[in-house]
Every structure is written in structure tokens, then in C-alpha cells.
Short mmCIF file of the C-alpha atoms (twelve columns), coordinates in Angstrom:
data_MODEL
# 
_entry.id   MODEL 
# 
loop_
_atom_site.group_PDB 
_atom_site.id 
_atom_site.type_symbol 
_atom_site.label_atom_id 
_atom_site.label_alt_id 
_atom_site.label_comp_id 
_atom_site.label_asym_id 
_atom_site.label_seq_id 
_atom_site.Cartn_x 
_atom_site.Cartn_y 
_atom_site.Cartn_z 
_atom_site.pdbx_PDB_model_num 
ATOM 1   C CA . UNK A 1   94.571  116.203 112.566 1 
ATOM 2   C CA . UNK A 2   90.629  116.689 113.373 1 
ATOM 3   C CA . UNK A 3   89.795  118.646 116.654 1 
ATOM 4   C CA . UNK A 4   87.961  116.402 119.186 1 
ATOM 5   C CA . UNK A 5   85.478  116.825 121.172 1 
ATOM 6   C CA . UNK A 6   86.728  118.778 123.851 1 
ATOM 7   C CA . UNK A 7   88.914  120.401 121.869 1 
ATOM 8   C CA . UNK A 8   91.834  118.084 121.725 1 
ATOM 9   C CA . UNK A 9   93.751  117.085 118.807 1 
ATOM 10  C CA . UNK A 10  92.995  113.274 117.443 1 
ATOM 11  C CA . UNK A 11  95.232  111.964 114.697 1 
ATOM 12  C CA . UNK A 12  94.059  110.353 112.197 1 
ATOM 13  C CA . UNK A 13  96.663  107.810 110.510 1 
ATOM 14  C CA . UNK A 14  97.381  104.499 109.133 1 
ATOM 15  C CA . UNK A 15  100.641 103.321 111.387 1 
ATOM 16  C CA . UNK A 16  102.592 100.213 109.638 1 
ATOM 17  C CA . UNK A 17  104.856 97.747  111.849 1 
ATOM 18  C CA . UNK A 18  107.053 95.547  110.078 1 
ATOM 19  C CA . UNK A 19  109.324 93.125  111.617 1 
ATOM 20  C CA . UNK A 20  111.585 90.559  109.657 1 
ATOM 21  C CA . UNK A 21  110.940 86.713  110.906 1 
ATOM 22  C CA . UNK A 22  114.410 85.926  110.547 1 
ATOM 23  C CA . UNK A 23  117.630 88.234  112.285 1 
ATOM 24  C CA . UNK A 24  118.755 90.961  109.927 1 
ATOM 25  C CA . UNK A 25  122.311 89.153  111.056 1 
ATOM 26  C CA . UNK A 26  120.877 86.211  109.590 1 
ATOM 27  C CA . UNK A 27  119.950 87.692  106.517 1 
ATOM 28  C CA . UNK A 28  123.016 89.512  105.576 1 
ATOM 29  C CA . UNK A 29  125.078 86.315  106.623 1 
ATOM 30  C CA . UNK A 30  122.434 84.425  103.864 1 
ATOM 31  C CA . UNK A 31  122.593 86.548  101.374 1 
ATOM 32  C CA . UNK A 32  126.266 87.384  101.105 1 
ATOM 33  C CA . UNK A 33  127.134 83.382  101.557 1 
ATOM 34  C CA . UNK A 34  124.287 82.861  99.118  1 
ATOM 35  C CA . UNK A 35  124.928 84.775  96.384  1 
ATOM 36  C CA . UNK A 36  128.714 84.537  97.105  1 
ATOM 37  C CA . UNK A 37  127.948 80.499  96.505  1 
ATOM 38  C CA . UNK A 38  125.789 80.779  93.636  1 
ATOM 39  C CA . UNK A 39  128.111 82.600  91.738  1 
ATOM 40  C CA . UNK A 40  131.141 80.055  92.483  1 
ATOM 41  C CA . UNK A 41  128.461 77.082  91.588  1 
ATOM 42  C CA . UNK A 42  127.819 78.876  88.391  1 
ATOM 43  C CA . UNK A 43  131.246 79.849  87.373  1 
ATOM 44  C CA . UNK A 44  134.014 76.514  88.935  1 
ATOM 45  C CA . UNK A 45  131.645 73.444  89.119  1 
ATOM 46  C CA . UNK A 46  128.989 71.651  86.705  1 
ATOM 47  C CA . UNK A 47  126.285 71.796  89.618  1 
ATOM 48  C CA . UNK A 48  125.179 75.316  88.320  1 
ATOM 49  C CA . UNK A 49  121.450 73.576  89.518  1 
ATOM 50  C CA . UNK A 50  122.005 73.982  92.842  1 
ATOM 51  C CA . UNK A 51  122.584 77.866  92.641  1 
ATOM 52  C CA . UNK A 52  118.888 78.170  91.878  1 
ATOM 53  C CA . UNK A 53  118.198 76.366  95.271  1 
ATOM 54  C CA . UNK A 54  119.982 78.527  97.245  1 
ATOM 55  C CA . UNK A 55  118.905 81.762  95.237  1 
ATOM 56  C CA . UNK A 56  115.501 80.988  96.348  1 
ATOM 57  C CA . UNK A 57  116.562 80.412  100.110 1 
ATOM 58  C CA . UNK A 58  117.683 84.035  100.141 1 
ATOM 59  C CA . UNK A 59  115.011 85.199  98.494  1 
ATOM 60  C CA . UNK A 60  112.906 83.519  101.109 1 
ATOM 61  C CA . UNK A 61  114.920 84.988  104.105 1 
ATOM 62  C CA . UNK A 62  114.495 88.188  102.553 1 
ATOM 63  C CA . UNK A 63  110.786 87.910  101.671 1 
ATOM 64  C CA . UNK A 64  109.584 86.561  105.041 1 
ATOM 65  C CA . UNK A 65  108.234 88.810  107.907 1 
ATOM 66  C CA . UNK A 66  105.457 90.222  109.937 1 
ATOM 67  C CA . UNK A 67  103.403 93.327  108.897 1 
ATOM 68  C CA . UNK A 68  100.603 94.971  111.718 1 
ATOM 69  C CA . UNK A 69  98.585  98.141  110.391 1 
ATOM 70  C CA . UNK A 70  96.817  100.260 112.737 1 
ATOM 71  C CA . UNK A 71  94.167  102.296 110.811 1 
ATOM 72  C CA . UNK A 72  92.819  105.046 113.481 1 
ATOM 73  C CA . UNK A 73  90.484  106.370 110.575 1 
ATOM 74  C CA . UNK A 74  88.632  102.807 110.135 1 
ATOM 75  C CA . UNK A 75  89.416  101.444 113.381 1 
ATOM 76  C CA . UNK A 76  90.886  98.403  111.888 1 
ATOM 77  C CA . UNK A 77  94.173  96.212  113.168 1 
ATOM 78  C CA . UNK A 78  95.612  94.060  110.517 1 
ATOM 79  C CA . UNK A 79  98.303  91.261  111.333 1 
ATOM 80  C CA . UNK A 80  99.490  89.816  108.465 1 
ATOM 81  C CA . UNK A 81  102.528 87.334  107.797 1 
ATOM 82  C CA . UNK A 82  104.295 87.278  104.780 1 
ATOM 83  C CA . UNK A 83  105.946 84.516  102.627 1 
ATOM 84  C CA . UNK A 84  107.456 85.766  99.168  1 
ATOM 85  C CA . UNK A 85  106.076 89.018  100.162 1 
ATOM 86  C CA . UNK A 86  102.275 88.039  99.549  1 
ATOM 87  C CA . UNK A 87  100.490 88.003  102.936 1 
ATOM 88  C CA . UNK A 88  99.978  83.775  104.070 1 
ATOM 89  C CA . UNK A 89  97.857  84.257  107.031 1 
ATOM 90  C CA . UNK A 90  96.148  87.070  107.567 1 
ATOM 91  C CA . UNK A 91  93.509  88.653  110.477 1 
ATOM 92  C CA . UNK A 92  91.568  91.978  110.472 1 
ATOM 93  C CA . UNK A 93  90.161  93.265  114.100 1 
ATOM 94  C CA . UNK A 94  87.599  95.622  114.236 1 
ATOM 95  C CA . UNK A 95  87.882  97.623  117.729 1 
ATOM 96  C CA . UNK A 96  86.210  99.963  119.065 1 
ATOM 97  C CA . UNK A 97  88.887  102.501 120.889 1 
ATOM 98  C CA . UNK A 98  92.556  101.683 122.107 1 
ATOM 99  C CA . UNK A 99  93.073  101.638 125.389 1 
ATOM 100 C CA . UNK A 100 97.361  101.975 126.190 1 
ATOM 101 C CA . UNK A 101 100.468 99.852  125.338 1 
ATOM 102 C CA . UNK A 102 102.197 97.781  127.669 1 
ATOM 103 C CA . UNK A 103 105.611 96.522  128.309 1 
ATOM 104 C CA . UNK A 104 106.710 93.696  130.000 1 
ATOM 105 C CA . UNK A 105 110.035 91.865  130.595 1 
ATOM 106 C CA . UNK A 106 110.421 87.847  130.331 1 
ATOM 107 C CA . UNK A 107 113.877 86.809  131.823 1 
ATOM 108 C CA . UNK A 108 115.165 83.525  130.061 1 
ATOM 109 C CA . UNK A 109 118.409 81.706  131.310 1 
ATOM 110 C CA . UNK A 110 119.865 78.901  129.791 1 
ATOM 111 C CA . UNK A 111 122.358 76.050  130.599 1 
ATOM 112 C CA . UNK A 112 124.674 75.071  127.742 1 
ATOM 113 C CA . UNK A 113 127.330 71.815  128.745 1 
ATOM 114 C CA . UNK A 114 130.530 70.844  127.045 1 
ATOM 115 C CA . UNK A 115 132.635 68.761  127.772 1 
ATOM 116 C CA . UNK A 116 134.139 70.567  130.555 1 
ATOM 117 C CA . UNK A 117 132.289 73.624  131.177 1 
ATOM 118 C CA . UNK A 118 128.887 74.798  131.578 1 
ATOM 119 C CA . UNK A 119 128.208 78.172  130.468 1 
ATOM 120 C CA . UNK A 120 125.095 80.111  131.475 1 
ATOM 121 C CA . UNK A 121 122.934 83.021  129.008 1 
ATOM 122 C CA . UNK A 122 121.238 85.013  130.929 1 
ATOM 123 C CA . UNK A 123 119.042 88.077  129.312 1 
ATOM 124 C CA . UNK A 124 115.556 90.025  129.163 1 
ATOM 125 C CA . UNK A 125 113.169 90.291  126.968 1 
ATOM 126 C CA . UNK A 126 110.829 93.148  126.236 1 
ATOM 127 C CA . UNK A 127 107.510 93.058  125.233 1 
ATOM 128 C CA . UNK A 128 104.870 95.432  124.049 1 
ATOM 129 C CA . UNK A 129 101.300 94.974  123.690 1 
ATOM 130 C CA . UNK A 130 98.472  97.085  122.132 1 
ATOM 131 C CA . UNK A 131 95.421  96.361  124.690 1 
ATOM 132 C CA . UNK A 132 91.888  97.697  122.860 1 
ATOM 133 C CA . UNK A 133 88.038  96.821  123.922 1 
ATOM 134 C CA . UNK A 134 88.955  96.383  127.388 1 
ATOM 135 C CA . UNK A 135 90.099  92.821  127.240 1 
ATOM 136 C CA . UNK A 136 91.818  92.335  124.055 1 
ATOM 137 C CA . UNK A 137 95.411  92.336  123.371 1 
ATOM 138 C CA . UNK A 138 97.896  92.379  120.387 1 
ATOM 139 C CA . UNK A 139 101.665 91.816  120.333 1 
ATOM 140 C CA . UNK A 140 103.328 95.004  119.079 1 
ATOM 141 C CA . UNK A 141 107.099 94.207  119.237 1 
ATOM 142 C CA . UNK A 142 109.923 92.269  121.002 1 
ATOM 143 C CA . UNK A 143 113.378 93.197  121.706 1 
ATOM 144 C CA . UNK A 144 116.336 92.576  123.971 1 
ATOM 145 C CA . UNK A 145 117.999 95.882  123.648 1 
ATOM 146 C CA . UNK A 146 115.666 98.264  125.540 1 
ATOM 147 C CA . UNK A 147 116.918 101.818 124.443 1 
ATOM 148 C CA . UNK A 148 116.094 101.136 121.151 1 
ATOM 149 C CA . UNK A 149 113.223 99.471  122.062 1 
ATOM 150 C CA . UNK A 150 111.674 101.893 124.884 1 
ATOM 151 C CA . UNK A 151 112.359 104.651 121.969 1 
ATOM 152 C CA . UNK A 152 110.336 102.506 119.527 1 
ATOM 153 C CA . UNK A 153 107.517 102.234 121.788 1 
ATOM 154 C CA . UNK A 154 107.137 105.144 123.226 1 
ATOM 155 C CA . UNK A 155 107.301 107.006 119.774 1 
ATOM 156 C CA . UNK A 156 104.580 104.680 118.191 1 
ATOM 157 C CA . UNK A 157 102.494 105.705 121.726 1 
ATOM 158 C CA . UNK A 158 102.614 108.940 120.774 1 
ATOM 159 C CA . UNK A 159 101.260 108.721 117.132 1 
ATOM 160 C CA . UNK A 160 98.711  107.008 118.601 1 
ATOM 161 C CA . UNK A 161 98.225  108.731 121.427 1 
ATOM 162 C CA . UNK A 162 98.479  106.346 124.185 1 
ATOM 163 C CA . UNK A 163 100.013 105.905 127.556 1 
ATOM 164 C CA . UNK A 164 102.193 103.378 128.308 1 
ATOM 165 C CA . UNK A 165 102.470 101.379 131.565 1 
ATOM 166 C CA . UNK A 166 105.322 98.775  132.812 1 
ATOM 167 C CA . UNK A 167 104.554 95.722  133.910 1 
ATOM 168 C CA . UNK A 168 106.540 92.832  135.701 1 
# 
């Protein structure tokens, strides 16, 4: 921590968000029925191939995800995705100060028919977004359970030392 100017206190970090592309439901249920098929493939049938195939899909479940740094000390924002672990697509912003976070709330509904019923989802979405240099804006996180969310947020606002306003 360095004192600022008027004698506040400014951290000075490096603040890593990770989120997994795919549901960690999704992973688990991969990886279990993965290796759990790999090893029958290997062991009961002549088609021993096709384990490496789907030893591969987990790993690529496993290996694929979003990474954001926040670098206070360089004043550098770093979005990278990752594919096998080694970043695809990546972009470095240079800003000058951070202004606050934001979250908003998307609603989605949707109509599913059979044959005899029609069943409606209904739920919220919540959004948070880094806005820096006045104009610009960064997606932080998404998330339908707000507790944990909210929690999230307004922890990482605090390392950074930001307010954070509700929109929608």
C-alpha cells in the first residue's frame, strides 16, 4: 500500500479473474463420463482409439476459459481466452484511471413446447462491468445467483477501490 496524495491509502496489485467457458456441471459430468468411457474402451472393446478422442475432449473442457488481469501498478487490463491453457486471443488496454463497476440485470424468458405442454424459464441475469477513461467498458463477470455474485463484486470493488452503482 503507497500513501496518496491526500493521504489516502492506494493499493497497488495485480487482480486475476478467471472464469471457465464451459459449466463446472459440465465439466465434472465430462470428465467423470470421459474418463469413466475411456477406461471401458480400453479395457472390454478393440476400439481402444477412440479413448484418445474423448481424453482430449476433457482435456479441452478443462483447459478452456477466460482470464482478465487488472494491473493497478502498470495500469494495464488484459483479457485473454484460453484454449489448452495457452492464451488464443488476447487484448491489452492501457487506461488511464478506473472509474466504478456496474451491475445490471438482463431478464430472459423462454417458451419450450411439447407435445402437450408449454413450459416457460423465466430468470435474471447479472452483469458487471469495469467502466475506465470515461467511456470505456469491460465485462467483469456474469451470474444468475446474485448472493454469490453481489459478494464477488463487491469484494473485487474493494481491492480496487471502486464504487459500485446498479443499473436497470
Amino acid at each position: 500500500m503507497l500513501a496518496g496524495r491526500y493521504g489516502q491509502f492506494i493499493a497497488r496489485m495485480k487482480i486475476k479473474i478467471k472464469e471457465p467457458y464451459f459449466a463446472v456441471e459440465l465439466k465434472w459430468i465430462v470428465g467423470i463420463l470421459g474418463i469413466g468411457g475411456s477406461f471401458y474402451l480400453l479395457t472390454s472393446t478393440t476400439y481402444g482409439l477412440f479413448s484418445i478422442l474423448i481424453v482430449l475432449a476433457v482435456i479441452v473442457v478443462f483447459s478452456t476459459g477466460y482470464s482478465l488481469i487488472i494491473d493497478t501498478d502498470k495500469k494495464l487490463i488484459k483479457d485473454d481466452f484460453k484454449f489448452l491453457w495457452i492464451s488464443t486471443e488476447s487484448e491489452q488496454i492501457d487506461y488511464s484511471n478506473l472509474q466504478k463497476i456496474t451491475i445490471s440485470k438482463d431478464r430472459h424468458t423462454y417458451t419450450a413446447n411439447s407435445r402437450g405442454k408449454t413450459g416457460v424459464t423465466d430468470f435474471n441475469e447479472f452483469i458487471a462491468t469495469l467502466h475506465y477513461d470515461n467511456s470505456e467498458e469491460i465485462e467483469l463477470k456474469r451470474s444468475i445467483n446474485f448472493q454469490a455474485f453481489s459478494e464477488y463484486v463487491h469484494d473485487l470493488a474493494n481491492k480496487l477501490q471502486l464504487d459500485v452503482e446498479k443499473t436497470n
